[in-house]
Coordinates of C-alpha atoms and ligand atoms in Angstrom, one line a residue:
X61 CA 29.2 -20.1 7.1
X62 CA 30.8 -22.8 8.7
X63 CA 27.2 -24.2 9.6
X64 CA 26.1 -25.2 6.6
X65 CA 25.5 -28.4 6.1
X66 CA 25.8 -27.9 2.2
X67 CA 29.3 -26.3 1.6
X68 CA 28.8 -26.6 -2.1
X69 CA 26.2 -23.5 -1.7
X70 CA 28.1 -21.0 -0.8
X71 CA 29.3 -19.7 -4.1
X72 CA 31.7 -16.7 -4.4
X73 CA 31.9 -16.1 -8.6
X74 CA 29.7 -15.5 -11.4
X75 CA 27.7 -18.3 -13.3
X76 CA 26.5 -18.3 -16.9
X77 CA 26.6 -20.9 -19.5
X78 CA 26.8 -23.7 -16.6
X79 CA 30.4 -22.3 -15.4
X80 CA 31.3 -20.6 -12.6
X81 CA 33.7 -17.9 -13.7
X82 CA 36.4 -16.3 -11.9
X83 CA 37.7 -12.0 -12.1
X84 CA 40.7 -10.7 -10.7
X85 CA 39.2 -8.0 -8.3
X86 CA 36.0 -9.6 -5.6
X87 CA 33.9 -7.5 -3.1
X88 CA 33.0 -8.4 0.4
X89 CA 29.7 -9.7 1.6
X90 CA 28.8 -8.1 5.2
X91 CA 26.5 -9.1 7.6
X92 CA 24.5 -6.9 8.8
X93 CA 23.7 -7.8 12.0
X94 CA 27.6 -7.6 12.9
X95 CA 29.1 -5.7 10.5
X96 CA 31.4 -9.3 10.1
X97 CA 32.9 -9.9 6.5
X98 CA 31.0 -13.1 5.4
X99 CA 32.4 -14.0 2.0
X100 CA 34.0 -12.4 -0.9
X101 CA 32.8 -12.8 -4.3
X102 CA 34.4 -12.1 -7.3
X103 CA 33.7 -8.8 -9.0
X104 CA 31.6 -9.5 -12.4
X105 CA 32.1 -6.6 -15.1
X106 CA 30.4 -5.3 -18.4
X107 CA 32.2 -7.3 -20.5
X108 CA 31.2 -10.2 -17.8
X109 CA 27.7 -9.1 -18.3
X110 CA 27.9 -9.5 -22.4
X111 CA 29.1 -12.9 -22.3
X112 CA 26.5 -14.0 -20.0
X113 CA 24.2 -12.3 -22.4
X114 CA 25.7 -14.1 -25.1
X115 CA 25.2 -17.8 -23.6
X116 CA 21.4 -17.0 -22.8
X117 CA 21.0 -15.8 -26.3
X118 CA 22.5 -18.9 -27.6
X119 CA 20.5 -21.4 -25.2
X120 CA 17.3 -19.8 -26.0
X121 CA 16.5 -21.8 -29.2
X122 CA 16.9 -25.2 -27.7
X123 CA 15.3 -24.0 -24.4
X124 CA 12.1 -22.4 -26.4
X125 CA 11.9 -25.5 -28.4
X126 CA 11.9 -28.4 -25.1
X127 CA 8.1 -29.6 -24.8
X128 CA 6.2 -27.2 -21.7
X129 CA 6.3 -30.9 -19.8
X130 CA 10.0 -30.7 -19.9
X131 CA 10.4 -27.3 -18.8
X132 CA 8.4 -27.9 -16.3
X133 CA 9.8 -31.0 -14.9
X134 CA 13.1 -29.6 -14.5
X135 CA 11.3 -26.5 -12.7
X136 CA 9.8 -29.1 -10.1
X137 CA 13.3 -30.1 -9.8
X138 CA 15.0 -27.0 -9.0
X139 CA 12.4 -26.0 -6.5
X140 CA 12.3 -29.3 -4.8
X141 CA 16.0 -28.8 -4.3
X142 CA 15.3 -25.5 -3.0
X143 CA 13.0 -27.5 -0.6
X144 CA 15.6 -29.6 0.3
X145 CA 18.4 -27.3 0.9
X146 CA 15.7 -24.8 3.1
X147 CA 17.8 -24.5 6.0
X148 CA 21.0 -23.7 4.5
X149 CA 19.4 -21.2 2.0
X150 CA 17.6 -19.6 4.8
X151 CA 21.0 -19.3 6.8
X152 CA 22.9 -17.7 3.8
X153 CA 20.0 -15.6 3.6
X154 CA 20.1 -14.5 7.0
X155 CA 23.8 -13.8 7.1
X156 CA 23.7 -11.5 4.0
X157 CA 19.8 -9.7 4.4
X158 CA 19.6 -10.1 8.3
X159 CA 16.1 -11.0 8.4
X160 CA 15.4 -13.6 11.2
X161 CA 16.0 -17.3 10.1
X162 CA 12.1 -18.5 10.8
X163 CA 11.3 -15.8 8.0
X164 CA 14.5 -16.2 5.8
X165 CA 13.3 -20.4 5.6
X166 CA 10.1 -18.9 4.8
X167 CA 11.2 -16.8 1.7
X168 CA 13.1 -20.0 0.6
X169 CA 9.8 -22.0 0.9
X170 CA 7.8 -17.9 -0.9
X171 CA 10.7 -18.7 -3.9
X172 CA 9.9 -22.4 -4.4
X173 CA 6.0 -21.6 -4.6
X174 CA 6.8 -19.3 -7.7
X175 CA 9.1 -22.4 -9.0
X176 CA 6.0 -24.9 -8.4
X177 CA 3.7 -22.4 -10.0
X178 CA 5.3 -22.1 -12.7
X179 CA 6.0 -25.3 -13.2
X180 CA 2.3 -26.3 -13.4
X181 CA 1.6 -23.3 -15.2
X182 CA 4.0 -24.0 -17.9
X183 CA 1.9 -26.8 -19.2
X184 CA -1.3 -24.5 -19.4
X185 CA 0.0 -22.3 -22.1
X186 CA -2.7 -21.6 -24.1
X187 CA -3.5 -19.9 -28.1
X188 CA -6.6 -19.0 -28.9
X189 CA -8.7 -19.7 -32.4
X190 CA -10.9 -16.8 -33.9
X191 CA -13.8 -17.0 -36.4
X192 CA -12.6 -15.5 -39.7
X193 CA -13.7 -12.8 -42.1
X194 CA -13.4 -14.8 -44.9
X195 CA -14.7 -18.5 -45.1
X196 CA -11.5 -19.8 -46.7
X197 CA -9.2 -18.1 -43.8
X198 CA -8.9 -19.1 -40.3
X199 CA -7.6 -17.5 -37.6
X200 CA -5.2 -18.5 -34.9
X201 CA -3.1 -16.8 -32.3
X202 CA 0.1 -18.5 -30.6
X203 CA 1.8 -17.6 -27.7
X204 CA 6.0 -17.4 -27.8
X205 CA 8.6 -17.1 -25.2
X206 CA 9.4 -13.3 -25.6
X207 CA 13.2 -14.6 -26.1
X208 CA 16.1 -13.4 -23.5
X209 CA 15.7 -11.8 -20.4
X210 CA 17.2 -9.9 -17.9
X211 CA 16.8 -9.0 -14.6
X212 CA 17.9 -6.9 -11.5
X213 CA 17.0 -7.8 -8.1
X214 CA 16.9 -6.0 -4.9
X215 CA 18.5 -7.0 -1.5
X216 CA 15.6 -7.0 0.3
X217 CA 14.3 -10.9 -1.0
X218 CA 17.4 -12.1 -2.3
X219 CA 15.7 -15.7 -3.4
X220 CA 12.6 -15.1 -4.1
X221 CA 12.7 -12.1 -6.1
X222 CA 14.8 -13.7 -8.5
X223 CA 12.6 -17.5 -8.3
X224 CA 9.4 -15.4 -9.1
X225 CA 11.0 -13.7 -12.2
X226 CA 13.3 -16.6 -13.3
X227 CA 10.5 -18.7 -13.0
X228 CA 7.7 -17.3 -15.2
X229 CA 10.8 -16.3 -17.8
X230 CA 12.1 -20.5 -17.9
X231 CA 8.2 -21.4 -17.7
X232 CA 7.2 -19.4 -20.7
X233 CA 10.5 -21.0 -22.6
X234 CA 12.6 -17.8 -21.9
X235 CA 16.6 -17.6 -20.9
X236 CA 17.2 -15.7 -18.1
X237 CA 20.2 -13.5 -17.2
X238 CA 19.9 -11.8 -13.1
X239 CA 21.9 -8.9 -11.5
X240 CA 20.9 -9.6 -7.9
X241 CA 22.0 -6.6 -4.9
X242 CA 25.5 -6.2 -4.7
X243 CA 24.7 -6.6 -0.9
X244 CA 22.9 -9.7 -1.1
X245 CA 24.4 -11.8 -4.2
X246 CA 25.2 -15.4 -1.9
X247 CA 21.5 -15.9 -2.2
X248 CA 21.8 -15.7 -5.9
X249 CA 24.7 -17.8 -6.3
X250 CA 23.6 -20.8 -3.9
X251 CA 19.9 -20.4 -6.7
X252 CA 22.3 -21.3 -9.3
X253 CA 24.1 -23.8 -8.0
X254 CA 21.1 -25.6 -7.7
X255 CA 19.8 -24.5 -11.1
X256 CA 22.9 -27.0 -12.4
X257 CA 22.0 -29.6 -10.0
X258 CA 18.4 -29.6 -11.2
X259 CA 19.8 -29.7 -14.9
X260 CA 18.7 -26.7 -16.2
X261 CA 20.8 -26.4 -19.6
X262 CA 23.8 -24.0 -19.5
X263 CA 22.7 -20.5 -20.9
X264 CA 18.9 -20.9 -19.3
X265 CA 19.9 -19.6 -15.9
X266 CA 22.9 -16.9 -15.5
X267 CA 24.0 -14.8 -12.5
X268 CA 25.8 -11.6 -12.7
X269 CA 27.2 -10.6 -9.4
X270 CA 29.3 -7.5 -9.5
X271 CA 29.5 -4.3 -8.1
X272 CA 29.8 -1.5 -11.3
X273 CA 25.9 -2.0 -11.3
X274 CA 25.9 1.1 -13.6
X275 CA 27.9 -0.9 -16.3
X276 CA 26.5 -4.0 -15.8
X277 CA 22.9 -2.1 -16.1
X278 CA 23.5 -0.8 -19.0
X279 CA 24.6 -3.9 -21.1
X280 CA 21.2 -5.6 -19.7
X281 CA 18.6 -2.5 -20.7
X282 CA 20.5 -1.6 -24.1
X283 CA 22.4 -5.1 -25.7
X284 CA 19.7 -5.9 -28.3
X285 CA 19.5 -9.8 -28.1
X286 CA 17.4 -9.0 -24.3
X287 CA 13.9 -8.8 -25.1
X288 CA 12.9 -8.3 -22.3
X289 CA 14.0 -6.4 -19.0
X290 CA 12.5 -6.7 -15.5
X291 CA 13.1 -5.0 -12.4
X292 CA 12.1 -4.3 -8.8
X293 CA 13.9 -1.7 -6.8
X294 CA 12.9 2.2 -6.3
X295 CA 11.0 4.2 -8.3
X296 CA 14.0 6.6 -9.3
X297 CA 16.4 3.9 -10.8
X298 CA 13.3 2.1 -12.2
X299 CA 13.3 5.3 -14.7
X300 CA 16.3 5.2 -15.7
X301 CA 16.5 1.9 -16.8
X302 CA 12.6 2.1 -18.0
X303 CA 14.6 4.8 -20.2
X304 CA 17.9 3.0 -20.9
X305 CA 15.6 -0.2 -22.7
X306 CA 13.5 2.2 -24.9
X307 CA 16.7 2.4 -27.5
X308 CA 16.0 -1.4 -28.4
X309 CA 12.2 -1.2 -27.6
X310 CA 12.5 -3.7 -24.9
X311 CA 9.1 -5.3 -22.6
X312 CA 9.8 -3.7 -19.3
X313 CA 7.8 -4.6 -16.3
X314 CA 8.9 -2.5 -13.4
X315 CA 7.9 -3.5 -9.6
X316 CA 8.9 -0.3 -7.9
X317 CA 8.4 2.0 -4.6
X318 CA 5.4 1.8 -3.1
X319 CA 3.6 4.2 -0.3
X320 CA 0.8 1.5 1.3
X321 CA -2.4 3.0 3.5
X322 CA -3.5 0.8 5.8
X323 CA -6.8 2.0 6.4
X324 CA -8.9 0.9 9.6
X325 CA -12.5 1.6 10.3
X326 CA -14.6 1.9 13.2
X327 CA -16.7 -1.1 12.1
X328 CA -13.3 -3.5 11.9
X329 CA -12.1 -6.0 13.9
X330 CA -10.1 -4.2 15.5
X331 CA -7.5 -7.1 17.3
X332 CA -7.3 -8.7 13.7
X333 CA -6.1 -5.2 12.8
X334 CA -3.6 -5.4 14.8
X335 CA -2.0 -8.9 13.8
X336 CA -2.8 -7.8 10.0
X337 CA -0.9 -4.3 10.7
X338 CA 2.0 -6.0 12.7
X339 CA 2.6 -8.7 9.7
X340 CA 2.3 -6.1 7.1
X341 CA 4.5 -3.9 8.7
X342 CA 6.6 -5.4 10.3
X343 CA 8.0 -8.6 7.6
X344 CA 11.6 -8.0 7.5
X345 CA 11.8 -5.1 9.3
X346 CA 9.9 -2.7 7.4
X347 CA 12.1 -3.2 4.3
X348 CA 9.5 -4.8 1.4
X349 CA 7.5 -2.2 -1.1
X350 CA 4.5 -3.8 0.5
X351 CA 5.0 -2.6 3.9
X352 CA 2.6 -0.4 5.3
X353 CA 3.7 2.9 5.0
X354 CA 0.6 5.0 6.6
X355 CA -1.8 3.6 9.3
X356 CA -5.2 5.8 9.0
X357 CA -7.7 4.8 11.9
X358 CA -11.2 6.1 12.5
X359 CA -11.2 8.9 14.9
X360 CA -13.8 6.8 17.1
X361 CA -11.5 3.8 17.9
X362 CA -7.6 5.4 17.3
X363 CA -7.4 5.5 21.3
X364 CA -8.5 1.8 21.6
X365 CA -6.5 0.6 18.2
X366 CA -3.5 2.9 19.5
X367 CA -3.4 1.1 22.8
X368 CA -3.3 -3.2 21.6
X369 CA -1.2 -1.7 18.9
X370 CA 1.7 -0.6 21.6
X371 CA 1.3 -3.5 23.6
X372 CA 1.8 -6.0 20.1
X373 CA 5.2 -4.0 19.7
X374 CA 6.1 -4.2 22.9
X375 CA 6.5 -8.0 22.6
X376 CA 8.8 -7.8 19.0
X377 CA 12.0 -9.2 19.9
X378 CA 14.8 -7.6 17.7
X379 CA 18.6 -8.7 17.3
X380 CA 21.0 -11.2 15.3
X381 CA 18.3 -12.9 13.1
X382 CA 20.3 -16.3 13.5
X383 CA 19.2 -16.6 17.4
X384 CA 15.8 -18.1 18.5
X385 CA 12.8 -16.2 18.8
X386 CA 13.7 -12.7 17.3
X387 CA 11.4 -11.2 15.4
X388 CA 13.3 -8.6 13.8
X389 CA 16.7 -8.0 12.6
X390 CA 19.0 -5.6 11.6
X391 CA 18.7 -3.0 9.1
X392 CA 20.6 -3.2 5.7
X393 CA 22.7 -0.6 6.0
X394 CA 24.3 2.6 7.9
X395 CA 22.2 4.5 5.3
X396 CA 18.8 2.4 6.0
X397 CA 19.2 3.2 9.4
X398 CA 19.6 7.2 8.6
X399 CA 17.4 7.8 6.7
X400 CA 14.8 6.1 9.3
X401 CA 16.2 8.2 11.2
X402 CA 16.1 11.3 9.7
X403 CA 12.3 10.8 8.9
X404 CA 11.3 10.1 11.8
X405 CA 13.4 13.0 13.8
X406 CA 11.9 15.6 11.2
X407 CA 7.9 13.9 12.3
X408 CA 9.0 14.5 15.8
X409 CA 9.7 18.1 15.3
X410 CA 6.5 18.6 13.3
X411 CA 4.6 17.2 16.1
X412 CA 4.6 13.6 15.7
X413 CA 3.9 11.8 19.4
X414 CA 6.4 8.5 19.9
X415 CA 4.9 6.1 22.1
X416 CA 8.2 3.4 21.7
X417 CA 11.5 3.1 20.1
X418 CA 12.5 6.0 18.1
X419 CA 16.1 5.4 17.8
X420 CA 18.6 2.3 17.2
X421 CA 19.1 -0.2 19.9
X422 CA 22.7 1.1 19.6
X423 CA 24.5 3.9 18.5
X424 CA 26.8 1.9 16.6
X425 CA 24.4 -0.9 15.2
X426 CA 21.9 -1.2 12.5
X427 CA 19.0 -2.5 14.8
X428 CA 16.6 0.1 14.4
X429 CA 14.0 -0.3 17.3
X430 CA 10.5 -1.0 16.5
X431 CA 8.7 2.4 16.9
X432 CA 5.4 3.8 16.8
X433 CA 4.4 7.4 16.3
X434 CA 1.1 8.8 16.8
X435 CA -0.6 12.6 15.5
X436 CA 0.8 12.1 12.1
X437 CA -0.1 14.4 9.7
X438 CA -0.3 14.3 5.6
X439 CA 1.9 16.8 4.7
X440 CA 4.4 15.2 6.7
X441 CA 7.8 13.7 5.1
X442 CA 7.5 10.4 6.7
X443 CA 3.8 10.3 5.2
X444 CA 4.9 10.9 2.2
X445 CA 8.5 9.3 1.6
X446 CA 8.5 5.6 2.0
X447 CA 9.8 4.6 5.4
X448 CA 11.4 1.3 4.4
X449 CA 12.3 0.7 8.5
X450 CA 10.1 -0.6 11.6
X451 CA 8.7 2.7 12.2
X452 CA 4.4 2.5 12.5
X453 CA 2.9 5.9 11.7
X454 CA -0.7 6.9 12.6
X455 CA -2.9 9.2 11.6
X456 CA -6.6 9.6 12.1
X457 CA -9.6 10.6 9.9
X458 CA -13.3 10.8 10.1
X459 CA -15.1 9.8 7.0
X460 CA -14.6 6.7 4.2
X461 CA -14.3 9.4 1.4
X462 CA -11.7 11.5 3.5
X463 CA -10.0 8.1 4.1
X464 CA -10.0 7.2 0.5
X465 CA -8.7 10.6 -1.1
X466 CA -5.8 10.7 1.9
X467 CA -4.6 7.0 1.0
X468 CA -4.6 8.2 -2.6
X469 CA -2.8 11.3 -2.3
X470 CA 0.3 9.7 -3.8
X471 CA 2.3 9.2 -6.8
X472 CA 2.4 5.3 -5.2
X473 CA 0.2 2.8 -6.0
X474 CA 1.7 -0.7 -5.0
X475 CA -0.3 -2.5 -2.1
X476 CA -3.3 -1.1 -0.3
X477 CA -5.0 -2.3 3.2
X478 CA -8.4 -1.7 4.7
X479 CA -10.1 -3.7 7.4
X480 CA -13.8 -3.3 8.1
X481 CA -16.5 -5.6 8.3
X482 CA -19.5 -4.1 6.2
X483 CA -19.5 -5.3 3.1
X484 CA -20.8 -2.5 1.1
X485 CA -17.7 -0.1 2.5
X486 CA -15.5 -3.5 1.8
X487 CA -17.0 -2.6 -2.0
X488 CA -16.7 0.9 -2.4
X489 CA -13.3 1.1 -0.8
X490 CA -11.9 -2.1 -2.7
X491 CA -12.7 -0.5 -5.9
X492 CA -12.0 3.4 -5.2
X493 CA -8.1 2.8 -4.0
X494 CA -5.5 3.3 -6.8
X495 CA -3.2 0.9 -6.3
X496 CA -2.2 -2.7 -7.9
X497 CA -3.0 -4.6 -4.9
X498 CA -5.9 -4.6 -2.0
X499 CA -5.5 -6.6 1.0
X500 CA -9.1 -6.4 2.8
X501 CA -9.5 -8.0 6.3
X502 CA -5.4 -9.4 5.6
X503 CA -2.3 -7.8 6.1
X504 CA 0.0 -10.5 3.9
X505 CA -1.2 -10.6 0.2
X506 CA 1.4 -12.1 -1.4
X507 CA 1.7 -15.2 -3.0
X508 CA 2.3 -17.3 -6.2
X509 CA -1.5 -17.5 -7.9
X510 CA -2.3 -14.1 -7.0
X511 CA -1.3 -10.9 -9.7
X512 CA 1.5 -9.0 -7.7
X513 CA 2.7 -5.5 -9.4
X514 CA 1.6 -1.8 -8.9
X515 CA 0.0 1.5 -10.9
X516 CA 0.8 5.1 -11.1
X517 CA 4.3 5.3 -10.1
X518 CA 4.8 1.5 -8.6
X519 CA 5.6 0.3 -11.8
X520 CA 3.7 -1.8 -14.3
X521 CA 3.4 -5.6 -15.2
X522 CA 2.8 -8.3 -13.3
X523 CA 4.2 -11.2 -11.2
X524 CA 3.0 -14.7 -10.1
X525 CA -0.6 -16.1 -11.6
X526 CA -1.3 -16.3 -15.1
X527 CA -0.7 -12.4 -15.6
X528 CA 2.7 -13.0 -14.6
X529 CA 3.3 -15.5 -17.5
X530 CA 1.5 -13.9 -19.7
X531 CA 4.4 -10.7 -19.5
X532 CA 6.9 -13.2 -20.4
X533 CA 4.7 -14.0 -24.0
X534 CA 4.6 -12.3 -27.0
X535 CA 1.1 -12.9 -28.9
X536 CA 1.6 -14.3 -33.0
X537 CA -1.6 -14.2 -35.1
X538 CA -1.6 -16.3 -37.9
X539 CA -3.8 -15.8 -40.8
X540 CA -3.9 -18.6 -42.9
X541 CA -5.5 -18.7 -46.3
X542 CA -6.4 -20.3 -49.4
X543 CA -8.7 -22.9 -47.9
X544 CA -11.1 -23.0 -50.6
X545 CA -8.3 -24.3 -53.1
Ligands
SIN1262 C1 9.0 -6.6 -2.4 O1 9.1 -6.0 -1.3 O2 9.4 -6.1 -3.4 C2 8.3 -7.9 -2.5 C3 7.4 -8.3 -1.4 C4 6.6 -9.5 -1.6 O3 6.8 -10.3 -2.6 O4 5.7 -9.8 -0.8

């Protein structure tokens, strides 16, 4: 911590309407990659939760009311200080999440797109006229800010989870209150400190960091001045609050679990493949609901694919994401690590073959080696759990349809991948896969003007582009009369 250059972003208490508030009991912030104590944050409760609920509520109407220009200025603001501040935020990041500093800069820089976005997109806010039924009526539909949300944010992107929610909510003319990870709330913080500094109005932008997230959850998904509720986490806990907002008839959009194919065929390219497989699976070491979950590769080519695929691993270098040149970092936790663990351990003895890695660089660390497993089968757990670790799994098939129906044998449907080169497959795969997302010929998908969110169990709603706005609108229709008196 003592290399920042900014001390002022390292934050250790809560922050809603503009103050930073203080609480007797604080939790500590580890880093994973040493198991060191890097900060201690004070502990935010329920009754912490309803206040900052309270100050959102009470910004709202001014907030709503600023012309789209000014929202959007003071957006521009916020992320060009996130811009500015890139190398501290992406240190803090590292030393909470453990991802490797190249890529923790680069999620500061993913979080300011959504911030710029947004900011442009603010302005672009559109209502509609419609021909009447009657020739004295017209017709006219408005769109509103949905009024105050909430949000809670998983550890995995501590910035820009929160910038891509925060900013559609402040764009539309929303107040926004965030739980981010008890594990990874310094990210969180250091986005609020430079909320104030951008002048965003006290009550537009709130943190809640504490650890009862049971409590805290519960005052966000059930106090009825929210409107709206948003989440991204797994699929289990993403019911329960689904379920815990339907008391006050909340908007919900849920980004949740996902279970991603990664489908390659004979006809592919099969070295771009590779880099697309090695990107998609292996961004923060296998922790993002986009990663790759099952690699399926045409019988015909599995040998050759298998064989550049090894030798790509075998150049990852993994340890303490704050040295140069390593590629992958720690896992979050002792329980990340076991359940890899476990997964992969129960494929072995089910006749999985490892080819690499297959168990953690240490017994006592959280550095999970990166690992590739071939012969995997579909009724296997790790084909059908997701991994959430750096663990590649392959399987092989023989025909597109078999391909197809085996990618969508699960309750997931988050991000897809295929790589091929014939453009009628490219068509007929594209648009038979179930899921919210298709990377074809790419293995990184995501990004501010593009609709991220899944179907079937992945949740619902979107994020980033104009669908992303659009969830943070409600739709008025005006009918106005009497034009013929
Ligand atoms: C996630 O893992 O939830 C988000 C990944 C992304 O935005 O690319």
């Amino acid at each position: 911590m003592t290399k920042l250059h900014d001390q002022g972003l390292l934050k250790n208490s809560s922050y809603w309407h503009g103050e930073w508030h203080r609480s007797n009991t604080h939790f500590n912030i580890t880093n994973p990659a040493s198991g060191e104590v890097i900060a201690k944050v004070a502990d935010a409760s329920a009754a912490d939760a309803e206040q900052a609920v309270a100050a959102a509520h009470a910004a709202f109407a001014d907030w709503a009311a600023r012309p789209a220009a000014e929202r959007s200025q003071l957006l521009m603001r916020w992320q060009q200080l996130l811009l500015d501040h890139q190398d501290d935020l992406g240190l803090l990041l590292t030393l909470e999440q453990g991802k490797p500093l190249a890529e923790a800069k680069g999620e500061i820089a993913y979080g300011a797109s959504y911030l710029q976005w947004f900011a442009e997109e603010a302005k672009r806010v559109y209502g509609d006229t419609i021909p009447a039924k009657a020739a004295n009526q017209r017709i006219m539909v408005l769109k509103q800010p949905v009024g105050v949300v909430a949000a809670i944010t998983p550890w995995n992107f501590p910035n820009a989870m929160i910038a891509r929610k925060a900013a559609a909510a402040l764009a539309a003319g929303c107040t926004f209150v965030v739980k981010p990870a008890q594990l990874t709330p310094l990210s969180a913080l250091a986005l609020a400190e430079l909320a104030h500094r951008a002048g965003i109005p006290a009550g537009v932008f709130n943190v809640i960091a504490g650890t009862d997230a049971a409590a805290i959850g519960e005052v966000l998904t059930q106090d009825a001045r929210v409107a709206k509720f948003s989440f991204t986490g797994s699929t289990n806990i993403g019911k329960q609050l689904a379920k815990q907002c339907a008391g006050t008839v909340k908007r919900v959009s849920l980004e949740l679990g996902g279970n991603a194919p990664f489908i390659v065929f004979a006809d592919a390219d099969l070295d771009a493949a590779v880099d697309g497989l090695m990107a998609s699976k292996f961004r923060n070491a296998g922790q993002t609901c986009v990663c790759t979950n099952r690699v399926l590769v045409q019988q015909s080519v599995i040998a050759a694919f298998t064989e550049k695929l090894q030798q790509a691993i075998s150049k990852l270098k993994i340890g303490d994401g704050t040295r140069d040149n390593v590629d992958i970092g720690p896992l979050i936790s002792e329980d990340a690590c076991a359940k890899v663990d476990k997964l992969l351990q129960a494929a072995l003895k089910q006749g999985a073959k490892l080819h690499c890695g297959g168990k953690r660089q240490s017994a006592d660390s959280l550095f999970y080696l990166p690992t590739l497993l071939s012969d995997i089968t579909a009724e296997m757990d790790i084909t059908q759990q997701e991994i959430f670790g750096p663990v590649v799994a392959l399987q092989s098939f023989s025909e597109e349809a078999e391909a197809i129906a085996r990618a969508n044998a699960t309750e997931f449907g988050l991000a897809a991948y295929f790589y091929s080169r014939d453009i009628g497959r490219i068509w007929r795969v594209a648009e038979g896969l179930q899921y919210g997302m298709v990377g074809i010929n790419e293995g990184l998908i995501s990004n501010p003007a593009a609709p991220f969110g899944g179907v079937k169990q992945s949740g619902y709603g979107r994020e980033g582009s104009k669908y992303g706005l659009a969830d943070y609108l409600d739709t008025k229709y005006l009918c106005l009369g009497g034009l013929d008196r």
